[in-house]
Structure formats: C-alpha cells, structure tokens
XYZ file of C-alpha atoms in Angstrom:
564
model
C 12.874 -42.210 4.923
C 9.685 -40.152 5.657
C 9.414 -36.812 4.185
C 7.783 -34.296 5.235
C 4.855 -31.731 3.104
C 7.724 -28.962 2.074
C 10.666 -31.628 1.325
C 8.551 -33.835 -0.793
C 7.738 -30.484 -3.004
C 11.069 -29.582 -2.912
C 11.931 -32.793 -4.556
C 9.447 -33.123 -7.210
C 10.608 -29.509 -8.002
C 13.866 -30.280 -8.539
C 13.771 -33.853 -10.054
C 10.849 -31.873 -12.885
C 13.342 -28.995 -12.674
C 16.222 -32.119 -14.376
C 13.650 -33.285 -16.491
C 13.350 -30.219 -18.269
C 16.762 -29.465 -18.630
C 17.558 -28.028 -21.868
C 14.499 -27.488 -22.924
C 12.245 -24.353 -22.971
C 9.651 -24.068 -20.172
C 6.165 -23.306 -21.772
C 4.450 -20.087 -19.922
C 1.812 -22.543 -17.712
C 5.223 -24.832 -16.567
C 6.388 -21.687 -15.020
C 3.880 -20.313 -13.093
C 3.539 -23.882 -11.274
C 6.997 -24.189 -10.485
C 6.210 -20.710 -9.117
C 3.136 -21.784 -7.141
C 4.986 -24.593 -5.929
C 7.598 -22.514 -4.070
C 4.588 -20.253 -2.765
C 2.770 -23.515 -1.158
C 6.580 -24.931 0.099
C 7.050 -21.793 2.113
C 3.669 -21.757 3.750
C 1.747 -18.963 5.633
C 3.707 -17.431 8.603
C 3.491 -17.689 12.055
C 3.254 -14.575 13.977
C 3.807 -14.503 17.317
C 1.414 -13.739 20.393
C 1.585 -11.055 23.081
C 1.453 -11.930 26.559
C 1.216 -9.501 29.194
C 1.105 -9.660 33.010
C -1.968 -9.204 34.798
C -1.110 -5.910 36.664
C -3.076 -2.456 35.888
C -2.014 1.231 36.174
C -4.659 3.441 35.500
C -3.051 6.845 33.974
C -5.740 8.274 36.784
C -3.696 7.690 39.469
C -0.709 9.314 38.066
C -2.417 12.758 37.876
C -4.531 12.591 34.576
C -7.990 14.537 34.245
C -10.329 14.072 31.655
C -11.350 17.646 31.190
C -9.856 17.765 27.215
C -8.233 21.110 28.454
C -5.255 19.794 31.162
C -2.653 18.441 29.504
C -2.243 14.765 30.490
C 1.414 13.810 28.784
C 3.214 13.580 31.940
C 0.713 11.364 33.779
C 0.559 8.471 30.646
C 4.234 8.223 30.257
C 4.344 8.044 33.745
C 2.399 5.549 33.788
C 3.835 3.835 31.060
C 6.795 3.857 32.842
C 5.700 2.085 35.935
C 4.186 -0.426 34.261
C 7.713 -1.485 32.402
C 9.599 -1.437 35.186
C 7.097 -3.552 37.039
C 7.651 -6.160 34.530
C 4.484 -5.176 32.090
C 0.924 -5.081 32.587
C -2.130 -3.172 31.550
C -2.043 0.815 31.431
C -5.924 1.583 31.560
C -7.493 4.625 29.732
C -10.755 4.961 31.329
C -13.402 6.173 29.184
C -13.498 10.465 29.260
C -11.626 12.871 27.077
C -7.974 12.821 27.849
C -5.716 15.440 25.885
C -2.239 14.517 25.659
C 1.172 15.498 23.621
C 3.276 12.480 22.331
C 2.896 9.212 24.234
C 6.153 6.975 23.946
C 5.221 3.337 24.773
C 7.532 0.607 26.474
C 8.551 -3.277 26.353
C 5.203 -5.311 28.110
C 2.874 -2.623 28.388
C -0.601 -2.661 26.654
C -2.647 0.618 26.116
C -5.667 -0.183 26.749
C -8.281 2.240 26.222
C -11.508 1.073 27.678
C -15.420 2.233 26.160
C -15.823 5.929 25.834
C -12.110 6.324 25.909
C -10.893 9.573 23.290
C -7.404 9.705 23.440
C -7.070 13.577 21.590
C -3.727 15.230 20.610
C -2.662 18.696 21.330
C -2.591 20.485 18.081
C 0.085 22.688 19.695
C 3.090 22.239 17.746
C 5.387 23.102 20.568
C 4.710 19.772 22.362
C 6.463 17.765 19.608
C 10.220 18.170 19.393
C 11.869 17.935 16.260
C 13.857 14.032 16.186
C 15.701 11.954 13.464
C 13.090 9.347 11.992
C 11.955 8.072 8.897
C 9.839 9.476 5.774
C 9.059 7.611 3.012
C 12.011 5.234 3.346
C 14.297 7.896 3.418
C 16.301 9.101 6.600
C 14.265 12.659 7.884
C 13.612 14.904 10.406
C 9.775 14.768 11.487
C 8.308 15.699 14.383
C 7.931 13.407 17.138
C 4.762 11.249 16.464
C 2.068 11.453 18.773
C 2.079 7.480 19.802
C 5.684 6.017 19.328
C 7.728 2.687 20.437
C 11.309 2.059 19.667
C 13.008 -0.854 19.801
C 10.163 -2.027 22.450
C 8.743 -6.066 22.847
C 5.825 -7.491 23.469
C 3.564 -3.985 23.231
C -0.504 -3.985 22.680
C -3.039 -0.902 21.922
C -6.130 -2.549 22.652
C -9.887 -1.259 23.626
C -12.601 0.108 21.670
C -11.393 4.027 22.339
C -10.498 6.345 19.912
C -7.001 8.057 19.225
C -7.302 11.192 17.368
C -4.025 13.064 15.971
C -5.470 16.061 15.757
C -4.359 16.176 12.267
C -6.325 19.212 10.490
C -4.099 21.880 12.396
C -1.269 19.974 10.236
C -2.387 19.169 7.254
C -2.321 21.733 3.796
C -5.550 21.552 1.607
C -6.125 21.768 -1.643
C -8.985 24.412 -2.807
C -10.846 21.453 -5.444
C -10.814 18.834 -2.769
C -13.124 21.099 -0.595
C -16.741 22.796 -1.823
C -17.076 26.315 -1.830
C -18.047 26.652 1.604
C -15.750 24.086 3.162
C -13.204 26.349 1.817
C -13.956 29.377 3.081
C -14.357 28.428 6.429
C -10.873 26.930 6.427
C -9.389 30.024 5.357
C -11.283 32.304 7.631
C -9.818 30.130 10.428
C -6.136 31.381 9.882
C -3.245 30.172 8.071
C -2.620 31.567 4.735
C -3.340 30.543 1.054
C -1.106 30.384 -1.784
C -0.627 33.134 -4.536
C -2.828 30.887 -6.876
C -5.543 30.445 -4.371
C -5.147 27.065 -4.753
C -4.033 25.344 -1.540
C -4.411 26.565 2.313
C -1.159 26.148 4.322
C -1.395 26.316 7.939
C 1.288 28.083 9.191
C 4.395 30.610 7.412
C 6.466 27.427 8.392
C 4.298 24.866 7.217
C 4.461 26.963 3.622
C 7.892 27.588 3.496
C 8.535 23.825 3.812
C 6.693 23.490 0.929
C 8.906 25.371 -1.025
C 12.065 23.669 0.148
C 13.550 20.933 -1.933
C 14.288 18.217 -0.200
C 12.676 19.424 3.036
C 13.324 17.138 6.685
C 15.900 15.143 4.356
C 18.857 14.116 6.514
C 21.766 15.155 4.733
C 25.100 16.704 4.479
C 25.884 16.712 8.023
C 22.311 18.722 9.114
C 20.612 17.538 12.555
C 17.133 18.596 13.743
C 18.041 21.392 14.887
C 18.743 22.914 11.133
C 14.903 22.598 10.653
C 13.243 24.696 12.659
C 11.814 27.015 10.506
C 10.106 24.643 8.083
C 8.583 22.424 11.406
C 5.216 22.635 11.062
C 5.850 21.298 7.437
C 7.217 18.402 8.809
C 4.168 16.789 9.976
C 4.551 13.679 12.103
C 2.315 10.179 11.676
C 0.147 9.115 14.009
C 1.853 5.970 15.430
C 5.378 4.686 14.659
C 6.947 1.775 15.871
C 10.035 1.124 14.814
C 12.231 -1.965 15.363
C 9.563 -3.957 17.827
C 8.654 -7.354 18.063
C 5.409 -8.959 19.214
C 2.760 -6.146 18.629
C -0.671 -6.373 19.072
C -3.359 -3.400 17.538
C -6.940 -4.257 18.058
C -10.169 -2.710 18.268
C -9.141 0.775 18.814
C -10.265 3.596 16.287
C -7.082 5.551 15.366
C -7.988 8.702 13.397
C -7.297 11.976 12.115
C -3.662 11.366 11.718
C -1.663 14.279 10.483
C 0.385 12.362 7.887
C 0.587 8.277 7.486
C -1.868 7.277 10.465
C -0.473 3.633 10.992
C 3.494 3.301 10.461
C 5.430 -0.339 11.632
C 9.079 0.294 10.558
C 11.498 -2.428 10.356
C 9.223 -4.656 12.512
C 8.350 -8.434 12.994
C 5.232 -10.555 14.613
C 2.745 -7.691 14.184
C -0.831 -8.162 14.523
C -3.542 -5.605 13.532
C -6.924 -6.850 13.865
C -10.398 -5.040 14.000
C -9.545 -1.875 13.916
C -11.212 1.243 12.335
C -8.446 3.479 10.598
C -10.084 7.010 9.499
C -8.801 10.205 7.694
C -10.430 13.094 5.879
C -10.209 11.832 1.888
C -8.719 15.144 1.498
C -6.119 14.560 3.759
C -2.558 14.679 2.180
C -0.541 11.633 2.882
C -3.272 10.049 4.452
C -2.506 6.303 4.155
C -4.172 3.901 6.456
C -1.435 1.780 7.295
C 1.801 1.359 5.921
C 4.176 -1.715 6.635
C 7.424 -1.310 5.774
C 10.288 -3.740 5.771
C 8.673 -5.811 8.018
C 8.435 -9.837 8.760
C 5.676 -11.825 10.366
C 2.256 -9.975 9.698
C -1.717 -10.175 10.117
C -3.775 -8.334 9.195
C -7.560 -8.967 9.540
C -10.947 -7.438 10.167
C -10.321 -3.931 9.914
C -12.250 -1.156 8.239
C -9.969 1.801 6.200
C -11.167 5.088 5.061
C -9.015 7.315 4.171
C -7.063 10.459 2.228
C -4.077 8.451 0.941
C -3.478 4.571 0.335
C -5.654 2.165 2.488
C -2.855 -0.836 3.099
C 0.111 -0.016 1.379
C 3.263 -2.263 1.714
C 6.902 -0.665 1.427
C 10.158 -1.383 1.926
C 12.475 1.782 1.843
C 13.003 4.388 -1.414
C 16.025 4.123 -3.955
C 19.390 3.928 -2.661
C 18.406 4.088 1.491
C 15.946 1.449 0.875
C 18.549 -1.518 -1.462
C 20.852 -0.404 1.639
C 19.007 -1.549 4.571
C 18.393 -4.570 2.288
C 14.820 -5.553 4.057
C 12.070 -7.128 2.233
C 8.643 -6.432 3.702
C 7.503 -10.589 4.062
C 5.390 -13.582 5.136
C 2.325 -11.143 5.501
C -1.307 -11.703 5.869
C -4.001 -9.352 5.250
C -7.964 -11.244 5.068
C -11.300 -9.893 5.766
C -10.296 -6.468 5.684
C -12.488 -3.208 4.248
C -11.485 -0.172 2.239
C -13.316 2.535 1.446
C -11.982 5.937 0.529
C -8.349 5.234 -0.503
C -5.952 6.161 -3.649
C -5.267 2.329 -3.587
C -7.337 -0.615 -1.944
C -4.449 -3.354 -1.082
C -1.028 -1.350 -2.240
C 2.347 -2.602 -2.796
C 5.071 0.585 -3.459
C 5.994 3.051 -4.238
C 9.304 2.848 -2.220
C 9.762 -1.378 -2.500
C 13.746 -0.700 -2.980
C 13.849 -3.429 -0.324
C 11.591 -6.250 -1.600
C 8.334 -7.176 -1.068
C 7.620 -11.187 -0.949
C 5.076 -14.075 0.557
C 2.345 -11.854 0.546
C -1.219 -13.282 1.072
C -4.638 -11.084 0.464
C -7.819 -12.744 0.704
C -11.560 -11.936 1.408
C -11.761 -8.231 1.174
C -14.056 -5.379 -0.317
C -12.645 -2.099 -1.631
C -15.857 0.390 -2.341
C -15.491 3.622 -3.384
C -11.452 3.438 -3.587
C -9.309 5.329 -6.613
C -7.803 2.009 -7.528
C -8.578 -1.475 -5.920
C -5.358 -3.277 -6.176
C -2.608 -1.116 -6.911
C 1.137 -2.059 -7.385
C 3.555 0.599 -7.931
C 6.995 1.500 -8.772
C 9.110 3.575 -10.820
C 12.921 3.547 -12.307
C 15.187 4.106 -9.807
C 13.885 2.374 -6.980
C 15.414 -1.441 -7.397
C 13.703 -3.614 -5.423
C 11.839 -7.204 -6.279
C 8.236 -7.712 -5.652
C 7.306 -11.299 -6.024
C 5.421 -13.882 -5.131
C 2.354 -12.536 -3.862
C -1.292 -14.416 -4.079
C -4.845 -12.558 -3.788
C -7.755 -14.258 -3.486
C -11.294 -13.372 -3.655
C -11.563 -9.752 -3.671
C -15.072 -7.649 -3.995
C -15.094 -4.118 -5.307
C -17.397 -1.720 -6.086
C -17.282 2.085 -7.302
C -13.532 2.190 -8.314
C -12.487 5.517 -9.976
C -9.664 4.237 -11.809
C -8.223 0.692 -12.474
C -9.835 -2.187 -10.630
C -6.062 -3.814 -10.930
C -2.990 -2.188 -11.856
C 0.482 -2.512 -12.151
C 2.420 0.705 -12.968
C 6.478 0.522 -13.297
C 5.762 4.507 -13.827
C 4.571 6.034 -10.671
C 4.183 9.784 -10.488
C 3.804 10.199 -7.328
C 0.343 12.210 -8.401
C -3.517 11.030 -7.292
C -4.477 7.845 -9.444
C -7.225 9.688 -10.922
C -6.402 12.838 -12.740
C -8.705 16.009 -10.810
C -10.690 18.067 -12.995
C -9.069 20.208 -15.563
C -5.510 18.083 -14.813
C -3.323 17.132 -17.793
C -0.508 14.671 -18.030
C 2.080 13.172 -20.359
C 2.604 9.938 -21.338
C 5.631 8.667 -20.538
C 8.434 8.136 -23.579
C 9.470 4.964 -24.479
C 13.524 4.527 -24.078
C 15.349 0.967 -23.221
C 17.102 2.073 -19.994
C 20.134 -0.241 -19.201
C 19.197 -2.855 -15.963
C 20.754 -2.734 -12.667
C 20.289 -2.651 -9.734
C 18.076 0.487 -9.603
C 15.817 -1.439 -12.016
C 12.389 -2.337 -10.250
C 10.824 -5.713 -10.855
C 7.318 -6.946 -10.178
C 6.826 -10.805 -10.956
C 5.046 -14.057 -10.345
C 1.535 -12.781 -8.993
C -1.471 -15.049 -8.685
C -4.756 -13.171 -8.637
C -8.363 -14.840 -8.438
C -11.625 -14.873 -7.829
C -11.929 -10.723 -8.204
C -15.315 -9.403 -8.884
C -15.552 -5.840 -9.672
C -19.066 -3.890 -10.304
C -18.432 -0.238 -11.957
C -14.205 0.626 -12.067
C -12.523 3.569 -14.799
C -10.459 0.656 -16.414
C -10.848 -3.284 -15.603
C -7.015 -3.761 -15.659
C -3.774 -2.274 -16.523
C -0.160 -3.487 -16.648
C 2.675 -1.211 -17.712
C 6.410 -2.206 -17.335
C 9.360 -0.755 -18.518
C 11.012 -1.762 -21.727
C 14.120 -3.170 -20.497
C 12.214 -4.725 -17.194
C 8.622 -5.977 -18.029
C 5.701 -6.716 -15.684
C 6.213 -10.924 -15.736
C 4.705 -13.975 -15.097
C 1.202 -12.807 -13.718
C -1.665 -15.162 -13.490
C -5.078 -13.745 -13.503
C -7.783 -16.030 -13.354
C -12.277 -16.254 -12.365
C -13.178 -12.494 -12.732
C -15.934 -10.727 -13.557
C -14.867 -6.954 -14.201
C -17.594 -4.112 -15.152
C -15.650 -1.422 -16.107
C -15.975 1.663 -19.132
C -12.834 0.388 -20.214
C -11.565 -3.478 -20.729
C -7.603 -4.157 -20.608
C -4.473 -1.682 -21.072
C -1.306 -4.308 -21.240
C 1.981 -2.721 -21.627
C 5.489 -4.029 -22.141
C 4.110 -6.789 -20.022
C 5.827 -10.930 -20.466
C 4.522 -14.062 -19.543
C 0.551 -13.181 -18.431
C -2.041 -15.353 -18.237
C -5.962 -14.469 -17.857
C -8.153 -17.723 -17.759
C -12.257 -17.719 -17.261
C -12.667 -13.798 -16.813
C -15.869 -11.715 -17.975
C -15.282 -8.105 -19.228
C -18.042 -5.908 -19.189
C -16.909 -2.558 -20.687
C -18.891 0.167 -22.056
C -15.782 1.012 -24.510
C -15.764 -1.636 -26.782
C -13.053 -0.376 -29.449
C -10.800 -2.524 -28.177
C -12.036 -4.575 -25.239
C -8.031 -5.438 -25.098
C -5.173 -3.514 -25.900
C -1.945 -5.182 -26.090
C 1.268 -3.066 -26.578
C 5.323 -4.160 -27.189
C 4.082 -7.787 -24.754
C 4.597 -11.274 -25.478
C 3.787 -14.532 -24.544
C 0.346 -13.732 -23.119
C -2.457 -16.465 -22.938
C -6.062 -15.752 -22.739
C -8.005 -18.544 -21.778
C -11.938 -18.534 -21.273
C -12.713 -15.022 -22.014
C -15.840 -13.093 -22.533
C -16.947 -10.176 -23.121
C -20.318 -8.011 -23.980
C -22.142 -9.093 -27.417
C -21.598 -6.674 -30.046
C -18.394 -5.200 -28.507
C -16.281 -3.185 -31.966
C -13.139 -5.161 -31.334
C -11.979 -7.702 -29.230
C -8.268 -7.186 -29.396
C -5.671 -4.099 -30.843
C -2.674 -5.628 -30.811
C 0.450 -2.723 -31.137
C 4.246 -2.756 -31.761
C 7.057 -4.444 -33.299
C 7.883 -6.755 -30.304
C 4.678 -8.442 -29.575
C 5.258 -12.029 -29.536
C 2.947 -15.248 -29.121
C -0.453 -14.273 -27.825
C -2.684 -17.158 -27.805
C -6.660 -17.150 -27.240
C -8.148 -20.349 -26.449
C -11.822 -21.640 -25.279
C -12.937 -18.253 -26.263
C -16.015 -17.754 -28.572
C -14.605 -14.510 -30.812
C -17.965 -14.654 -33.154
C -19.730 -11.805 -30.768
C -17.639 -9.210 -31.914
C -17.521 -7.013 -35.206
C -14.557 -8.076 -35.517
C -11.314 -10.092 -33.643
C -8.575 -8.236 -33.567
C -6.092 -5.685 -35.719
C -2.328 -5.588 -35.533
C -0.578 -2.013 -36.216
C 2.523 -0.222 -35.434
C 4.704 -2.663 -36.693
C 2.852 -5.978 -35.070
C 2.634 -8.869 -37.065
C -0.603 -10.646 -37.292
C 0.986 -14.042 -37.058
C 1.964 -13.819 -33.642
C -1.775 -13.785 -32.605
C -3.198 -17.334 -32.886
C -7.010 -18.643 -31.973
C-alpha cells in the first residue's frame, strides 16, 4: 500500500509516539512531535471568488459625485440589482461619492475604480442602532458603514478609497495630540472632560463613557434602550459577518471610527494589497481583526494605525468558549505595519482558540510591540500551533516579542507620567476559564532598536509552554524578561542590549534551553536566575567568558538547576 505525505507522518508519529512509551520526552522530542503535526496539517486552501461579467454603475441609479448629495439610496440600489441579476460588478467611478451605510449582497463586487473616494456621512442619524458584535461580546453598535451578512461570494476591489469619516466619532486624549492639535479640536465643538484630559464629541458620546457595561446586550435590553449613549457606540468600518468566499484587494480603507477591518465568524477570506490607515491616536483603531474565522490570506498589505495592526480573536470569556470557534488555517506573508500597539497580534479575546497560524516575510517599523500575544485569566481559550518566519522590525517602543497571560487592556507602552502595578503572584485553580498559549515556532526575526528584546509571562498555575525561538538578532535596551514560562527553547540568537545587568532574567520557569547565544562583550551579567521553582535551564554552544560574570541565583533558586 502507497501512502500518501500526511499518512506516512502520521505513522512515524505514532509508531515514535510507542517507542517512547513510558518514558519521559526530553524538551527537543516535543517540539518535533509538535512540528510534525504542524507540517501533517498543511497550509489551507482558501477559496476563489468568481463573479459574472455584468456591471451596474451606482451612476445610473441616481448617484452624484458632488460629496454634498447623499448617495445611500442609489448604491444599495444598485447593489441590489446586481444580486438579483445573479452577481456582477457594481462600478464606483472615480469622483467623490458621500454615502450613509452600504449593505453588500451574495455575487456582487464593489469595485471602486481610480480616483474613486467612497466618504461617510458623519451624521449620526444615518446609522440606526442594530444588535452586532463588540469585542466578542453580544452589543448594540451602530450600523457599520460597509456591512455583509450571511452573504457569498462578495469582492471590494479597485484602487479607491473608503473613508469612515471616523474623527466626528472618535474621543481623544489631550497627550496624544500637541498643544495646538488640541486646541483646534476643542474649538470645533464637543466638550472636554472635568480633568481636561480627553475631548468627547458629543453629551452622548460622554455619557457612554461613563456607563458600565455600555452597548452590552443584556438582561432583556434591545437597541432601542440605547439611545442616549449612541454616539458612544461607535460602529467599525466594515463588518462581515458569517460570509464565505471574500475577496478585499487594492482598495484604501481609512479613517474608520472604531476597528476599520472586522470578518466575524467567516471562512475563505482573502485580503490582499490593501492600504489600511487610522490616526495613531485613534481609539480602537485596529487594522484588521479576524475573528473566529477559517480559511485565510493575508498578503501584501500596508497597516498604519491607532490600535493593533493584524490582530487575531476569537470571542471574550464566557460568549466566546460558547460559540466554541477557533480562528484557523490562516495565512498572513509580505505584509507591512507601521504605527500599531501590536505588529502581528493574537488576543486579547481568544476564548475560542486560535490554531494553524502561518506569518512570514513581514516588517513592523515604528509599532508599540512587534509580535504581540495576549491574554488574561478569565478568557479560556487555546492558542497553539502557530509558526512565524522571517520577520524585520525596526523602531519598536516596547517588546520586539511578547507573550503576556496579563493583559490590561491599557497601551503597551506606559504614556508619560503613567504608573502601574505589577501584578501579584497567586496559583489560581485551572479550568476552563484558564487561557493557554503553547507550541510556537518563531525564526529568523531581526530586530534593530525595540524597549525589551523579548518577554514571556504566564500565569502560575498555566505557564507560557513549549516555545521555540530560534536565528535572531535582537538590538534592544533591554535583553530577556521570562516569566513562569515551561519548556522554551532559544537556539543561535544575538542580543544586543544596552542594559547589561542581566542580559536574561529568568523567574519561577523551568526546563528552558539556550543554545548558541550571544551577547555584547563586557555585558555585567549574563543570566539572574529568580525563585524557588526554577528547574533545569541548560546553556550550551555558548561562550559565557565575555561577561563579568555568568549568572546569580536568588529568591530561593538553586544554583544547581543551571548547568553549562
């Protein structure tokens, strides 16, 4: 019998897996059993849109490209037409076309053509309050300027521009701006809080700021029980929800006035080439955000934005373990982020899953954090199996890599003047609330000028596990921050750090191998090693004799457990 590439893994797993019975797996044995199931499952296969070769221009229906008449009626119209014609093109001919929410349908791509601005009222009374989404969690919103629902086979195409209009929506912080910036926001209306420190929009817009728990759907309430916190409620640029077979490409969306690109619960999407933009100040001003979806590509686009650039989720806490869907098989290559809190992004709200993830090929300059991975008690959810590959970055404020089991839901860099706690250790007891992050492979990274090269920090009763990090070269003012971590590996990777005292700092984490490191001549210490549960940490093909001295274990570690 002939077997095929995925059986003939499968068996040698299993028949290694007998082998080993009984016996304890070293850390390397793992991770390759790991890697095998990766390379078994192979990259997906996304589906294609195909679309008839009819055209409705939104022209004929009525639209003028004056940016003053309201055009709304004349795109859905034509939207319309073109579904029940059995699909086609709906052509947005280059001009200035001002429209309230667009809703598109099964078979119809939007194709905006050169010259093409697609601008959205920024009067609020066009968008009716509906039942949606918000960070994973059932809410009220209003509608989003660009949605689909349920829809098939659906395309945005062109090289236009679609511009949410988000500035009437958004609040702003006073430090984000200069002094000049600011006043001329607050001399254009709206009001500013009691501290001068933030400039709401509207009464509404403040008042929903105040409300706990604001657009939340629960304890009976509909949209309708909203209405007076609506301009708080501020909508993202494009949601589809539920489709299959999408196609984004060379469009410019920008200026969203929350989350600018939002797939929900969808599968074959393709984003390619396109140019996502948002003030850095803007609030909430992610780039794109998958969630719970199956079946993606992403490649060749450009981010720069207020919020994360490409952020994976997968629903928050409770709502999120309840609709039970992993985001999965998804592909993001050749892809560029500038501004951003995070470069590539997995979390917060993962209660779902995240899995099969492949990142190669792309540059994160001038972003908060490059690749961020985030999560906090509470939210359940496994995030696993996920492989980066050759990643450039340049300028990051904070961590070049980073996995944090304690999100704040707070900027990744502290602003000036800001103070925070540390977290306190406590053993919490696992369940299904409990948030794991394990089995990542991450290589080839090479990282000129970051806040920190790297930091892991699980929880106590759920630690960061079986990462593999492996041909770096990290310039950074400070080397490695490992926390509660299990099971890590960092082969042939070159620390540059301008804080020397330690270059590594190792904290309650075991079984961690270090393999091929170096580091800059001279540095104070090479290694603080901290806590009564540290366990096995092994250096190997690593030249220590640069440094003042090797290492120092306090707190209650045991110098033992460190072995050259």
């Amino acid at each position: 019998m002939v077997f095929g590439r995925k059986e003939r893994i499968f068996i040698f797993r299993n028949r290694f897996m007998k082998r080993l019975h009984c016996i304890i797996i070293p850390v390397n044995i793992a991770i390759l059993l790991t890697q095998l199931t990766i390379c078994a499952q192979g990259l997906p296969n996304i589906q294609a849109v195909q679309f008839p070769k009819d055209t409705f221009s939104i022209e004929k229906y009525g639209a003028v490209a004056d940016g003053i008449t309201l055009c709304t009626k004349s795109i859905n119209t034509a939207i319309d037409e073109c579904n029940k014609k059995g699909g086609g093109t709906v052509r947005i001919p280059g001009g200035l076309w001002l429209s309230g929410p667009v809703v598109l349908k099964s078979n119809v791509n939007l194709h905006l053509e050169d010259n093409a601005l697609l601008q959205f009222t920024t009067d609020f009374n066009e968008y009716p309050l509906v039942e949606g989404n918000w960070e994973g969690v059932p809410a009220v919103r209003n509608q989003s300027p660009l949605y689909a629902g349920q829809a098939e086979n659906i395309a945005i195409t062109g090289h236009g521009i679609i511009d949410g209009g988000g500035d009437a929506w958004r609040a702003v912080k006073k430090e984000k701006l200069t002094e000049s910036q600011w006043k001329y926001l607050v001399s254009s209306g709206g009001l500013v809080s009691e501290d001068n420190k933030t400039w709401y929009p509207s009464e509404k817009s403040f008042k929903g700021f105040q409300t706990k728990d604001a657009g939340i759907l629960k304890d009976g309430k509909t949209a309708k029980d909203f209405d007076n916190i609506k301009d708080f409620l501020r909508p993202n640029l494009l949601v589809l929800s539920g489709c299959k077979k999408i196609l984004l490409e060379g469009v410019t969306f920008q200026n969203s006035p929350a989350w600018c690109l939002h797939p929900l619960m969808c599968e074959d999407l393709t984003v390619r080439k396109v140019y996502v933009k948002n003030p850095w100040y803007a609030q909430n001003g992610d780039g794109i955000d998958i969630e719970s979806c199956k079946n993606v590509l992403l490649e060749d686009n450009t981010f720069d934005v207020g919020d994360d650039g490409i952020c994976i989720k997968s629903g928050r806490d409770a709502e999120g373990r309840k609709r039970a869907m992993p985001a999965e098989n998804i592909i993001v290559r050749r892809c560029i982020v500038y501004h951003a809190h995070g470069g590539f992004v997995i979390g917060s709200e993962m209660s779902g899953g995240a899995r099969n993830i492949f990142v190669s090929d792309c540059s994160f300059i001038g972003t908060d954090v490059g690749l961020r991975f985030k999560t906090t008690r509470g939210r359940g959810g496994v995030v696993e199996k996920i492989y980066i590959n050759n990643i450039n970055m340049k300028d990051i404020a904070g961590e070049a890599i980073l996995f944090d089991m304690y999100y704040m839901a707070k900027d990744p860099v502290p602003l000036a003047g800001e103070k925070r706690e540390l977290p306190k250790t406590e053993f919490k007891p696992v369940d299904e609330t409990t948030p794991v992050f394990k089995n990542f492979r991450i290589s080839h990274v090479y990282c000129n000028g970051a806040g920190k090269a790297i930091f892991i920090r699980g929880l106590p009763e759920m630690q960061v596990t079986g990462i593999v990090m492996e041909n770096m070269v990290l310039q950074a003012r400070k080397g490695f921050d490992i926390q509660e971590a299990a099971s890590l590996q960092f082969r042939n990777i070159k620390i540059i750090s301008a804080e020397t005292n330690p270059v590594i700092d190792i904290v309650q984490s075991n079984h961690i191998l270090f393999d091929g490191i170096t580091y800059k001549n001279g540095a104070a210490l090479l290694w603080r090693v901290s806590g009564d549960r540290v366990k096995k940490i092994d250096i190997v093909h690593t030249d220590v004799s640069g440094a003042k001295e090797k290492w120092v274990a306090d707190l209650g570690a045991s110098a033992q457990e460190i072995k050259l």
